[in-house]
PDB file of C-alpha atoms in Angstrom:
ATOM      1  CA  MET A1486     -26.982 -26.049   7.644  1.00 55.00           C
ATOM      2  CA  ASN A1487     -29.690 -26.502   4.706  1.00 59.00           C
ATOM      3  CA  HIS A1488     -27.678 -24.820   1.883  1.00 76.00           C
ATOM      4  CA  ILE A1489     -24.843 -22.511   1.129  1.00 84.00           C
ATOM      5  CA  ASN A1490     -24.830 -19.056   0.926  1.00 87.00           C
ATOM      6  CA  PHE A1491     -22.972 -16.488  -0.602  1.00 89.00           C
ATOM      7  CA  ARG A1492     -21.677 -15.038   2.764  1.00 91.00           C
ATOM      8  CA  ASP A1493     -19.998 -18.370   3.658  1.00 91.00           C
ATOM      9  CA  LEU A1494     -17.924 -18.763   0.411  1.00 91.00           C
ATOM     10  CA  ARG A1495     -16.650 -15.044   0.980  1.00 90.00           C
ATOM     11  CA  TYR A1496     -15.317 -16.176   4.407  1.00 91.00           C
ATOM     12  CA  LEU A1497     -13.877 -19.467   2.435  1.00 92.00           C
ATOM     13  CA  VAL A1498     -12.162 -17.448  -0.353  1.00 91.00           C
ATOM     14  CA  ALA A1499     -11.051 -14.779   2.298  1.00 91.00           C
ATOM     15  CA  VAL A1500      -9.254 -17.982   4.506  1.00 91.00           C
ATOM     16  CA  ALA A1501      -8.008 -19.018   1.204  1.00 90.00           C
ATOM     17  CA  ASP A1502      -6.613 -15.373   0.237  1.00 88.00           C
ATOM     18  CA  HIS A1503      -4.980 -14.817   3.525  1.00 88.00           C
ATOM     19  CA  GLN A1504      -3.844 -18.632   5.129  1.00 88.00           C
ATOM     20  CA  HIS A1505      -4.998 -17.088   8.241  1.00 88.00           C
ATOM     21  CA  PHE A1506      -8.163 -17.175   9.836  1.00 90.00           C
ATOM     22  CA  GLY A1507      -7.938 -13.798  11.904  1.00 89.00           C
ATOM     23  CA  ARG A1508      -6.912 -11.554   9.302  1.00 89.00           C
ATOM     24  CA  ALA A1509      -9.692 -13.365   6.681  1.00 90.00           C
ATOM     25  CA  ALA A1510     -12.196 -12.195   9.352  1.00 90.00           C
ATOM     26  CA  ALA A1511     -10.703  -8.793   9.318  1.00 90.00           C
ATOM     27  CA  ALA A1512     -11.236  -8.563   5.882  1.00 88.00           C
ATOM     28  CA  CYS A1513     -14.606  -9.532   5.942  1.00 90.00           C
ATOM     29  CA  PHE A1514     -15.279  -7.607   9.225  1.00 89.00           C
ATOM     30  CA  VAL A1515     -16.263 -10.504  11.387  1.00 91.00           C
ATOM     31  CA  SER A1516     -15.298 -12.099  14.346  1.00 92.00           C
ATOM     32  CA  GLN A1517     -12.763 -14.553  13.791  1.00 91.00           C
ATOM     33  CA  PRO A1518     -14.912 -17.286  15.644  1.00 91.00           C
ATOM     34  CA  THR A1519     -17.310 -16.350  13.345  1.00 92.00           C
ATOM     35  CA  LEU A1520     -15.839 -16.882  10.183  1.00 91.00           C
ATOM     36  CA  SER A1521     -14.170 -20.101  11.532  1.00 91.00           C
ATOM     37  CA  THR A1522     -17.514 -21.191  12.575  1.00 92.00           C
ATOM     38  CA  GLN A1523     -18.962 -20.810   9.769  1.00 92.00           C
ATOM     39  CA  VAL A1524     -16.055 -22.185   7.126  1.00 93.00           C
ATOM     40  CA  LYS A1525     -16.333 -25.391   9.615  1.00 92.00           C
ATOM     41  CA  LYS A1526     -19.841 -25.924   8.718  1.00 91.00           C
ATOM     42  CA  LEU A1527     -19.278 -25.735   5.279  1.00 93.00           C
ATOM     43  CA  GLU A1528     -17.226 -28.133   5.418  1.00 91.00           C
ATOM     44  CA  GLU A1529     -19.751 -30.516   6.907  1.00 90.00           C
ATOM     45  CA  TYR A1530     -22.535 -29.485   4.240  1.00 91.00           C
ATOM     46  CA  LEU A1531     -20.002 -30.537   1.792  1.00 92.00           C
ATOM     47  CA  ASN A1532     -18.529 -33.455   3.874  1.00 92.00           C
ATOM     48  CA  VAL A1533     -14.853 -32.387   3.292  1.00 93.00           C
ATOM     49  CA  GLN A1534     -11.937 -30.725   4.749  1.00 93.00           C
ATOM     50  CA  LEU A1535     -11.389 -27.533   3.099  1.00 93.00           C
ATOM     51  CA  VAL A1536      -8.501 -26.621   5.438  1.00 92.00           C
ATOM     52  CA  GLU A1537      -6.141 -28.109   7.835  1.00 90.00           C
ATOM     53  CA  ARG A1538      -5.971 -25.930  10.896  1.00 84.00           C
ATOM     54  CA  THR A1539      -2.646 -25.660  12.726  1.00 76.00           C
ATOM     55  CA  SER A1540      -1.181 -22.819  15.438  1.00 69.00           C
ATOM     56  CA  LYS A1541       0.404 -21.041  13.326  1.00 72.00           C
ATOM     57  CA  ARG A1542      -1.250 -20.881   9.701  1.00 78.00           C
ATOM     58  CA  VAL A1543      -4.019 -22.199   7.836  1.00 86.00           C
ATOM     59  CA  ILE A1544      -3.274 -24.542   4.730  1.00 89.00           C
ATOM     60  CA  VAL A1545      -5.756 -24.966   2.407  1.00 90.00           C
ATOM     61  CA  THR A1546      -6.501 -28.905   1.004  1.00 92.00           C
ATOM     62  CA  PRO A1547      -6.723 -30.009  -2.296  1.00 91.00           C
ATOM     63  CA  ILE A1548     -10.160 -30.434  -2.378  1.00 92.00           C
ATOM     64  CA  GLY A1549     -10.018 -26.881  -0.548  1.00 90.00           C
ATOM     65  CA  ARG A1550      -8.625 -25.462  -3.782  1.00 91.00           C
ATOM     66  CA  MET A1551     -10.611 -26.211  -6.177  1.00 91.00           C
ATOM     67  CA  ILE A1552     -14.120 -25.217  -3.995  1.00 93.00           C
ATOM     68  CA  THR A1553     -12.415 -21.971  -3.421  1.00 91.00           C
ATOM     69  CA  GLU A1554     -11.788 -21.600  -7.118  1.00 88.00           C
ATOM     70  CA  ARG A1555     -15.282 -22.521  -8.141  1.00 89.00           C
ATOM     71  CA  ALA A1556     -16.488 -20.307  -5.177  1.00 90.00           C
ATOM     72  CA  ARG A1557     -14.333 -17.235  -6.530  1.00 87.00           C
ATOM     73  CA  GLN A1558     -15.815 -17.287 -10.164  1.00 83.00           C
ATOM     74  CA  VAL A1559     -19.253 -18.175  -8.471  1.00 86.00           C
ATOM     75  CA  LEU A1560     -18.824 -15.012  -6.305  1.00 85.00           C
ATOM     76  CA  ASN A1561     -17.473 -13.005  -9.123  1.00 78.00           C
ATOM     77  CA  GLU A1562     -20.801 -13.763 -11.706  1.00 78.00           C
ATOM     78  CA  VAL A1563     -22.706 -12.507  -8.255  1.00 81.00           C
ATOM     79  CA  ASP A1564     -20.775  -9.162  -8.434  1.00 76.00           C
ATOM     80  CA  ASP A1565     -21.094  -8.895 -11.929  1.00 72.00           C
ATOM     81  CA  LEU A1566     -24.647  -9.648 -11.680  1.00 74.00           C
ATOM     82  CA  VAL A1567     -24.790  -6.258  -9.080  1.00 71.00           C
ATOM     83  CA  ASN A1568     -23.322  -4.147 -10.860  1.00 68.00           C
ATOM     84  CA  VAL A1569     -26.013  -4.550 -14.315  1.00 67.00           C
ATOM     85  CA  ALA A1570     -28.570  -4.211 -12.188  1.00 68.00           C
ATOM     86  CA  ARG A1571     -27.193  -1.065 -10.356  1.00 65.00           C
ATOM     87  CA  SER A1572     -25.565   0.617 -13.407  1.00 63.00           C
ATOM     88  CA  ALA A1573     -28.692   0.264 -15.272  1.00 63.00           C
ATOM     89  CA  GLY A1574     -30.077   3.721 -14.080  1.00 63.00           C
ATOM     90  CA  ASP A1575     -26.551   5.076 -14.054  1.00 71.00           C
ATOM     91  CA  PRO A1576     -23.961   3.635 -15.519  1.00 74.00           C
ATOM     92  CA  MET A1577     -21.570   6.236 -14.258  1.00 80.00           C
ATOM     93  CA  SER A1578     -21.351   5.415 -10.807  1.00 80.00           C
ATOM     94  CA  GLY A1579     -20.416   2.791  -7.986  1.00 80.00           C
ATOM     95  CA  ASP A1580     -17.562   1.098  -8.031  1.00 84.00           C
ATOM     96  CA  LEU A1581     -14.490   0.288 -10.810  1.00 88.00           C
ATOM     97  CA  ARG A1582     -12.028  -1.699  -9.480  1.00 91.00           C
ATOM     98  CA  LEU A1583      -8.985  -0.625 -12.493  1.00 95.00           C
ATOM     99  CA  GLY A1584      -5.359  -2.340 -12.355  1.00 96.00           C
ATOM    100  CA  ILE A1585      -2.749  -0.588 -13.078  1.00 96.00           C
ATOM    101  CA  ILE A1586       0.781  -1.565 -13.517  1.00 95.00           C
ATOM    102  CA  PRO A1587       3.837   0.390 -11.599  1.00 93.00           C
ATOM    103  CA  THR A1588       5.593   2.218 -14.182  1.00 92.00           C
ATOM    104  CA  LEU A1589       2.530   3.848 -15.070  1.00 94.00           C
ATOM    105  CA  GLY A1590       0.578   4.376 -11.796  1.00 94.00           C
ATOM    106  CA  PRO A1591       2.428   7.215 -10.165  1.00 92.00           C
ATOM    107  CA  TYR A1592       2.165   9.225 -13.052  1.00 93.00           C
ATOM    108  CA  LEU A1593      -0.803   8.953 -14.520  1.00 95.00           C
ATOM    109  CA  ILE A1594      -2.801   8.515 -11.753  1.00 94.00           C
ATOM    110  CA  PRO A1595      -2.564  12.005 -10.426  1.00 93.00           C
ATOM    111  CA  HIS A1596      -4.018  13.509 -13.542  1.00 93.00           C
ATOM    112  CA  LEU A1597      -6.398  11.006 -13.821  1.00 95.00           C
ATOM    113  CA  PHE A1598      -8.369  11.079 -10.421  1.00 93.00           C
ATOM    114  CA  PRO A1599      -9.266  15.132 -10.519  1.00 94.00           C
ATOM    115  CA  VAL A1600     -10.771  14.969 -13.805  1.00 94.00           C
ATOM    116  CA  LEU A1601     -12.636  11.565 -13.080  1.00 92.00           C
ATOM    117  CA  GLN A1602     -14.194  12.877  -9.712  1.00 92.00           C
ATOM    118  CA  THR A1603     -15.254  16.391 -11.906  1.00 94.00           C
ATOM    119  CA  ARG A1604     -16.464  14.319 -14.537  1.00 93.00           C
ATOM    120  CA  TYR A1605     -17.978  11.435 -12.763  1.00 91.00           C
ATOM    121  CA  PRO A1606     -18.759  12.194  -8.839  1.00 92.00           C
ATOM    122  CA  LYS A1607     -20.750   9.248  -8.200  1.00 88.00           C
ATOM    123  CA  LEU A1608     -18.095   6.596  -9.874  1.00 89.00           C
ATOM    124  CA  ARG A1609     -15.554   5.416  -7.048  1.00 88.00           C
ATOM    125  CA  LEU A1610     -11.998   4.316  -8.254  1.00 91.00           C
ATOM    126  CA  LEU A1611     -10.352   1.473  -6.644  1.00 91.00           C
ATOM    127  CA  LEU A1612      -7.102   1.152  -7.761  1.00 94.00           C
ATOM    128  CA  HIS A1613      -4.370  -2.042  -7.498  1.00 94.00           C
ATOM    129  CA  GLU A1614      -1.051  -1.501  -8.809  1.00 94.00           C
ATOM    130  CA  GLU A1615       0.377  -5.091  -9.700  1.00 93.00           C
ATOM    131  CA  ARG A1616       2.592  -6.309 -12.101  1.00 91.00           C
ATOM    132  CA  THR A1617       1.383  -7.705 -15.714  1.00 91.00           C
ATOM    133  CA  ARG A1618       1.041 -11.127 -14.706  1.00 90.00           C
ATOM    134  CA  GLY A1619      -0.551 -10.232 -11.086  1.00 92.00           C
ATOM    135  CA  LEU A1620      -3.183  -8.232 -13.237  1.00 94.00           C
ATOM    136  CA  ILE A1621      -3.718 -10.593 -15.804  1.00 92.00           C
ATOM    137  CA  GLU A1622      -4.690 -12.873 -12.966  1.00 88.00           C
ATOM    138  CA  ARG A1623      -6.828 -10.683 -11.176  1.00 88.00           C
ATOM    139  CA  LEU A1624      -8.934  -9.578 -14.143  1.00 89.00           C
ATOM    140  CA  GLN A1625      -9.480 -13.425 -15.619  1.00 85.00           C
ATOM    141  CA  GLU A1626     -10.470 -14.053 -11.499  1.00 81.00           C
ATOM    142  CA  GLY A1627     -13.318 -11.118 -11.750  1.00 82.00           C
ATOM    143  CA  THR A1628     -11.357  -9.120  -8.619  1.00 84.00           C
ATOM    144  CA  LEU A1629     -10.844  -6.400 -11.270  1.00 91.00           C
ATOM    145  CA  ASP A1630     -12.831  -4.910 -13.891  1.00 90.00           C
ATOM    146  CA  ALA A1631     -10.200  -3.367 -15.836  1.00 95.00           C
ATOM    147  CA  ALA A1632      -6.291  -3.201 -15.948  1.00 96.00           C
ATOM    148  CA  ILE A1633      -3.977  -0.540 -17.732  1.00 97.00           C
ATOM    149  CA  MET A1634      -1.087  -2.531 -19.066  1.00 95.00           C
ATOM    150  CA  GLY A1635       1.403  -2.194 -21.505  1.00 92.00           C
ATOM    151  CA  THR A1636       0.654  -4.318 -25.045  1.00 89.00           C
ATOM    152  CA  PRO A1637       1.396  -7.085 -25.958  1.00 87.00           C
ATOM    153  CA  ILE A1638       0.308  -9.222 -23.317  1.00 87.00           C
ATOM    154  CA  PRO A1639       0.025 -13.199 -23.341  1.00 80.00           C
ATOM    155  CA  ASP A1640      -3.189 -13.890 -25.580  1.00 72.00           C
ATOM    156  CA  GLU A1641      -5.379 -14.323 -22.437  1.00 73.00           C
ATOM    157  CA  GLY A1642      -9.044 -13.892 -24.089  1.00 81.00           C
ATOM    158  CA  LEU A1643      -9.323 -10.491 -22.684  1.00 91.00           C
ATOM    159  CA  VAL A1644     -10.667  -7.079 -25.020  1.00 92.00           C
ATOM    160  CA  SER A1645      -8.348  -4.593 -25.006  1.00 94.00           C
ATOM    161  CA  GLN A1646      -8.920  -0.742 -26.018  1.00 95.00           C
ATOM    162  CA  SER A1647      -5.605   1.265 -26.990  1.00 96.00           C
ATOM    163  CA  LEU A1648      -4.787   4.257 -24.945  1.00 96.00           C
ATOM    164  CA  PHE A1649      -1.748   6.133 -26.335  1.00 96.00           C
ATOM    165  CA  GLN A1650       1.887   5.578 -27.566  1.00 94.00           C
ATOM    166  CA  GLU A1651       4.356   7.053 -24.703  1.00 94.00           C
ATOM    167  CA  PRO A1652       7.769   7.358 -26.209  1.00 93.00           C
ATOM    168  CA  PHE A1653      11.394   6.677 -23.817  1.00 92.00           C
ATOM    169  CA  GLU A1654      14.219   9.349 -23.006  1.00 92.00           C
ATOM    170  CA  VAL A1655      17.321   8.606 -21.944  1.00 92.00           C
ATOM    171  CA  ALA A1656      18.041   9.498 -18.518  1.00 91.00           C
ATOM    172  CA  LEU A1657      22.368  10.054 -17.315  1.00 91.00           C
ATOM    173  CA  PRO A1658      24.313  11.245 -14.727  1.00 92.00           C
ATOM    174  CA  ALA A1659      25.078  14.944 -14.641  1.00 90.00           C
ATOM    175  CA  GLY A1660      28.759  14.328 -15.314  1.00 87.00           C
ATOM    176  CA  HIS A1661      27.914  11.952 -18.380  1.00 90.00           C
ATOM    177  CA  PRO A1662      29.731  12.796 -21.619  1.00 90.00           C
ATOM    178  CA  LEU A1663      26.569  12.485 -23.437  1.00 90.00           C
ATOM    179  CA  ALA A1664      24.722  14.700 -20.907  1.00 89.00           C
ATOM    180  CA  GLY A1665      25.931  17.813 -22.516  1.00 89.00           C
ATOM    181  CA  GLN A1666      24.189  16.951 -26.277  1.00 92.00           C
ATOM    182  CA  GLU A1667      20.704  18.127 -26.989  1.00 93.00           C
ATOM    183  CA  SER A1668      19.765  14.778 -28.582  1.00 92.00           C
ATOM    184  CA  ILE A1669      20.686  11.125 -28.105  1.00 91.00           C
ATOM    185  CA  ASP A1670      21.659   9.146 -31.859  1.00 90.00           C
ATOM    186  CA  ARG A1671      20.820   5.537 -30.684  1.00 86.00           C
ATOM    187  CA  ASP A1672      24.732   4.967 -31.934  1.00 87.00           C
ATOM    188  CA  ASP A1673      25.525   7.033 -29.100  1.00 87.00           C
ATOM    189  CA  LEU A1674      24.472   4.046 -26.725  1.00 84.00           C
ATOM    190  CA  ASP A1675      26.852   1.040 -28.557  1.00 83.00           C
ATOM    191  CA  ALA A1676      27.508  -0.894 -25.364  1.00 78.00           C
ATOM    192  CA  ALA A1677      26.783   1.733 -22.533  1.00 81.00           C
ATOM    193  CA  PRO A1678      25.809  -0.178 -19.348  1.00 81.00           C
ATOM    194  CA  MET A1679      22.096  -0.335 -18.860  1.00 84.00           C
ATOM    195  CA  LEU A1680      20.284  -0.056 -15.716  1.00 86.00           C
ATOM    196  CA  LEU A1681      16.724  -1.826 -15.652  1.00 84.00           C
ATOM    197  CA  LEU A1682      14.195  -2.981 -13.643  1.00 83.00           C
ATOM    198  CA  GLU A1683      13.929  -6.309 -12.148  1.00 81.00           C
ATOM    199  CA  GLU A1684      12.168  -9.707 -13.717  1.00 77.00           C
ATOM    200  CA  GLY A1685       8.637  -8.825 -14.204  1.00 73.00           C
ATOM    201  CA  HIS A1686       7.799  -6.122 -15.197  1.00 77.00           C
ATOM    202  CA  CYS A1687       7.353  -5.552 -19.192  1.00 78.00           C
ATOM    203  CA  MET A1688       9.047  -2.733 -19.042  1.00 81.00           C
ATOM    204  CA  ARG A1689      11.962  -4.660 -18.690  1.00 80.00           C
ATOM    205  CA  ASP A1690      11.379  -6.514 -21.769  1.00 79.00           C
ATOM    206  CA  GLN A1691      11.053  -3.710 -23.966  1.00 80.00           C
ATOM    207  CA  ALA A1692      14.344  -1.827 -22.675  1.00 78.00           C
ATOM    208  CA  LEU A1693      15.734  -5.391 -23.126  1.00 77.00           C
ATOM    209  CA  ASP A1694      14.594  -5.515 -26.329  1.00 80.00           C
ATOM    210  CA  PHE A1695      15.857  -1.897 -27.344  1.00 76.00           C
ATOM    211  CA  CYS A1696      18.931  -2.633 -25.699  1.00 75.00           C
ATOM    212  CA  SER A1697      19.374  -5.749 -27.668  1.00 74.00           C
ATOM    213  CA  ARG A1698      18.790  -3.454 -30.991  1.00 74.00           C
ATOM    214  CA  VAL A1699      21.377  -0.659 -30.175  1.00 74.00           C
ATOM    215  CA  GLY A1700      23.707  -2.898 -28.824  1.00 70.00           C
ATOM    216  CA  ALA A1701      23.729  -1.132 -24.921  1.00 73.00           C
ATOM    217  CA  GLN A1702      24.713  -3.814 -22.579  1.00 71.00           C
ATOM    218  CA  GLN A1703      22.438  -4.801 -19.819  1.00 72.00           C
ATOM    219  CA  GLN A1704      24.308  -3.752 -16.108  1.00 71.00           C
ATOM    220  CA  GLN A1705      23.987  -6.835 -14.940  1.00 64.00           C
ATOM    221  CA  ASP A1706      24.765  -6.844 -11.186  1.00 68.00           C
ATOM    222  CA  PHE A1707      21.905  -4.396 -10.488  1.00 73.00           C
ATOM    223  CA  ARG A1708      18.176  -4.589 -10.647  1.00 76.00           C
ATOM    224  CA  ALA A1709      15.665  -2.201  -9.489  1.00 79.00           C
ATOM    225  CA  THR A1710      12.410  -2.482  -7.726  1.00 81.00           C
ATOM    226  CA  SER A1711      10.557   0.605  -9.314  1.00 86.00           C
ATOM    227  CA  LEU A1712      10.869   3.883 -11.454  1.00 88.00           C
ATOM    228  CA  GLU A1713      12.109   5.997  -8.877  1.00 88.00           C
ATOM    229  CA  THR A1714      15.080   3.501  -8.007  1.00 88.00           C
ATOM    230  CA  LEU A1715      16.242   3.752 -11.257  1.00 87.00           C
ATOM    231  CA  ARG A1716      15.947   7.902 -11.126  1.00 88.00           C
ATOM    232  CA  GLN A1717      17.993   7.754  -7.837  1.00 89.00           C
ATOM    233  CA  MET A1718      20.520   5.103  -9.158  1.00 88.00           C
ATOM    234  CA  VAL A1719      21.490   7.339 -12.340  1.00 90.00           C
ATOM    235  CA  ALA A1720      21.497  10.348 -10.189  1.00 90.00           C
ATOM    236  CA  SER A1721      24.014   9.219  -7.962  1.00 89.00           C
ATOM    237  CA  GLY A1722      25.981   7.965 -11.444  1.00 88.00           C
ATOM    238  CA  ALA A1723      25.682   4.143 -11.238  1.00 86.00           C
ATOM    239  CA  GLY A1724      24.655   4.115 -14.748  1.00 86.00           C
ATOM    240  CA  ILE A1725      22.009   5.519 -17.611  1.00 89.00           C
ATOM    241  CA  THR A1726      18.556   3.808 -18.324  1.00 90.00           C
ATOM    242  CA  LEU A1727      15.554   4.724 -20.735  1.00 89.00           C
ATOM    243  CA  LEU A1728      12.235   6.795 -18.463  1.00 91.00           C
ATOM    244  CA  PRO A1729       8.999   6.651 -19.902  1.00 92.00           C
ATOM    245  CA  MET A1730       7.974  10.419 -21.278  1.00 92.00           C
ATOM    246  CA  LEU A1731       5.270  10.681 -18.448  1.00 92.00           C
ATOM    247  CA  ALA A1732       7.897   9.715 -15.721  1.00 90.00           C
ATOM    248  CA  VAL A1733      10.622  12.098 -16.682  1.00 87.00           C
ATOM    249  CA  GLU A1734      10.086  14.802 -14.532  1.00 73.00           C
ATOM    250  CA  PRO A1735       6.846  14.188 -12.167  1.00 65.00           C
ATOM    251  CA  ALA A1736       4.634  17.074 -10.547  1.00 49.00           C
ATOM    252  CA  GLY A1737       6.021  18.527  -7.849  1.00 47.00           C
ATOM    253  CA  SER A1738       9.716  16.400  -8.101  1.00 57.00           C
ATOM    254  CA  HIS A1739      13.106  17.377  -9.495  1.00 69.00           C
ATOM    255  CA  THR A1740      16.256  14.784  -9.142  1.00 77.00           C
ATOM    256  CA  GLU A1741      19.434  16.522  -8.475  1.00 84.00           C
ATOM    257  CA  GLY A1742      22.613  15.317 -10.488  1.00 87.00           C
ATOM    258  CA  LEU A1743      19.973  13.285 -13.130  1.00 89.00           C
ATOM    259  CA  VAL A1744      19.978  14.947 -17.120  1.00 91.00           C
ATOM    260  CA  VAL A1745      17.295  13.033 -19.402  1.00 92.00           C
ATOM    261  CA  ARG A1746      17.766  13.573 -23.171  1.00 93.00           C
ATOM    262  CA  PRO A1747      15.422  12.886 -25.775  1.00 92.00           C
ATOM    263  CA  PHE A1748      16.420  10.818 -28.610  1.00 91.00           C
ATOM    264  CA  ALA A1749      17.002  12.029 -31.904  1.00 91.00           C
ATOM    265  CA  GLY A1750      15.291  11.086 -34.654  1.00 85.00           C
ATOM    266  CA  GLN A1751      12.564   8.538 -33.895  1.00 87.00           C
ATOM    267  CA  PRO A1752      12.457   6.838 -30.213  1.00 89.00           C
ATOM    268  CA  PRO A1753      11.441   4.132 -28.756  1.00 89.00           C
ATOM    269  CA  VAL A1754       8.070   3.622 -27.378  1.00 90.00           C
ATOM    270  CA  ARG A1755       5.802   1.753 -25.059  1.00 91.00           C
ATOM    271  CA  GLU A1756       1.912   0.946 -26.170  1.00 92.00           C
ATOM    272  CA  LEU A1757      -0.627   1.284 -23.328  1.00 95.00           C
ATOM    273  CA  ALA A1758      -4.122  -0.334 -23.551  1.00 96.00           C
ATOM    274  CA  ILE A1759      -6.824  -0.976 -20.870  1.00 97.00           C
ATOM    275  CA  TYR A1760      -7.860  -4.517 -20.868  1.00 96.00           C
ATOM    276  CA  ARG A1761     -11.256  -6.194 -19.623  1.00 93.00           C
ATOM    277  CA  ARG A1762     -12.813  -9.598 -19.475  1.00 88.00           C
ATOM    278  CA  ARG A1763     -15.216  -9.778 -23.192  1.00 84.00           C
ATOM    279  CA  GLY A1764     -18.844  -9.048 -21.341  1.00 78.00           C
ATOM    280  CA  CYS A1765     -17.828  -7.562 -18.562  1.00 79.00           C
ATOM    281  CA  ALA A1766     -20.921  -5.861 -17.320  1.00 76.00           C
ATOM    282  CA  ARG A1767     -18.915  -2.462 -16.773  1.00 82.00           C
ATOM    283  CA  GLU A1768     -18.010  -2.579 -20.119  1.00 87.00           C
ATOM    284  CA  PRO A1769     -19.697   0.901 -20.840  1.00 88.00           C
ATOM    285  CA  VAL A1770     -17.030   3.018 -17.734  1.00 90.00           C
ATOM    286  CA  VAL A1771     -14.219   0.752 -18.746  1.00 93.00           C
ATOM    287  CA  SER A1772     -14.797   2.465 -22.121  1.00 93.00           C
ATOM    288  CA  ALA A1773     -15.572   5.983 -20.770  1.00 93.00           C
ATOM    289  CA  MET A1774     -12.018   5.806 -19.187  1.00 94.00           C
ATOM    290  CA  ALA A1775     -10.308   4.829 -22.083  1.00 96.00           C
ATOM    291  CA  GLU A1776     -11.533   8.156 -23.908  1.00 95.00           C
ATOM    292  CA  LEU A1777     -11.207  10.075 -20.687  1.00 95.00           C
ATOM    293  CA  ILE A1778      -7.251   9.432 -20.421  1.00 96.00           C
ATOM    294  CA  ARG A1779      -6.783   9.739 -24.201  1.00 96.00           C
ATOM    295  CA  ASP A1780      -7.920  13.014 -23.310  1.00 95.00           C
ATOM    296  CA  LEU A1781      -5.949  14.072 -20.637  1.00 94.00           C
ATOM    297  CA  PRO A1782      -3.336  16.800 -21.198  1.00 92.00           C
ATOM    298  CA  PRO A1783      -0.432  15.763 -20.743  1.00 92.00           C
ATOM    299  CA  VAL A1784      -1.394  12.327 -22.602  1.00 93.00           C
ATOM    300  CA  LYS A1785      -2.248  14.396 -25.272  1.00 91.00           C
ATOM    301  CA  ALA A1786       0.712  16.297 -25.131  1.00 88.00           C
ATOM    302  CA  LEU A1787       2.990  13.371 -26.055  1.00 90.00           C
ATOM    303  CA  PRO A1788       3.784  12.684 -29.503  1.00 84.00           C
ATOM    304  CA  ASP A1789       1.283  11.263 -32.187  1.00 69.00           C
ATOM    305  CA  SER A1790      -0.782  10.561 -29.208  1.00 57.00           C
TER     306      SER A1790
END
């Protein structure tokens, strides 16, 4: 081996990501001996130990982690170079690696996919659902082209395009005293126990901020992993919560025992935006995606969107 090739760098990154030669080989569509041999040759060429091999797992050495991160950057630049070349003829073709937060994905994507396939049939959307912190990291690594998240996010040097503001509504058990009202005043929620998502969801932070302003109390003995869990807990009578409007009644779903009421007056809202790296090769596609999302019927039907 008298040079480093991109294939071997991809093998190294896969080993670092999966911490296992077998899973890394499967992800790279090669046999385990082939991948292991190439990583060993890379170590010999660089004259450093990149991984520690044990019977149960693979441990990346400190120098291995440093080289893996550099390799990831190199591979992302190569992928961007290929995307730039391929998109020169038809920007709205090829793959778009899009991230989205879990509190939005299940409610927006069913509306987005059919329109996207009709409008841009040569564009393939590769979707990744993750919480905000993970999406930011993937954007910075270059493993995502863009991500839809709530604003604001920590200043990470990313470029954003605003999509829409989504109002929150109040979800209550059917037998709750407030369920008989047509709308909910903020004062009605003073001292009310509120069910919230677990740590890591940006919507949890938004709900906590709202609770602090209206005097609602976080229910300390419960943390939901998803909006659907929150929906079911409310329906069972465990408490009340806030639901973003697109999640109030997803297509084809109905939750027995759940009542949702709008706020009287100005409701609390969350603002959604699509983020990308500055200079991202897929910038034209990301901008077109933003326009398409803003024009989706359920988005346009949102108040003031």
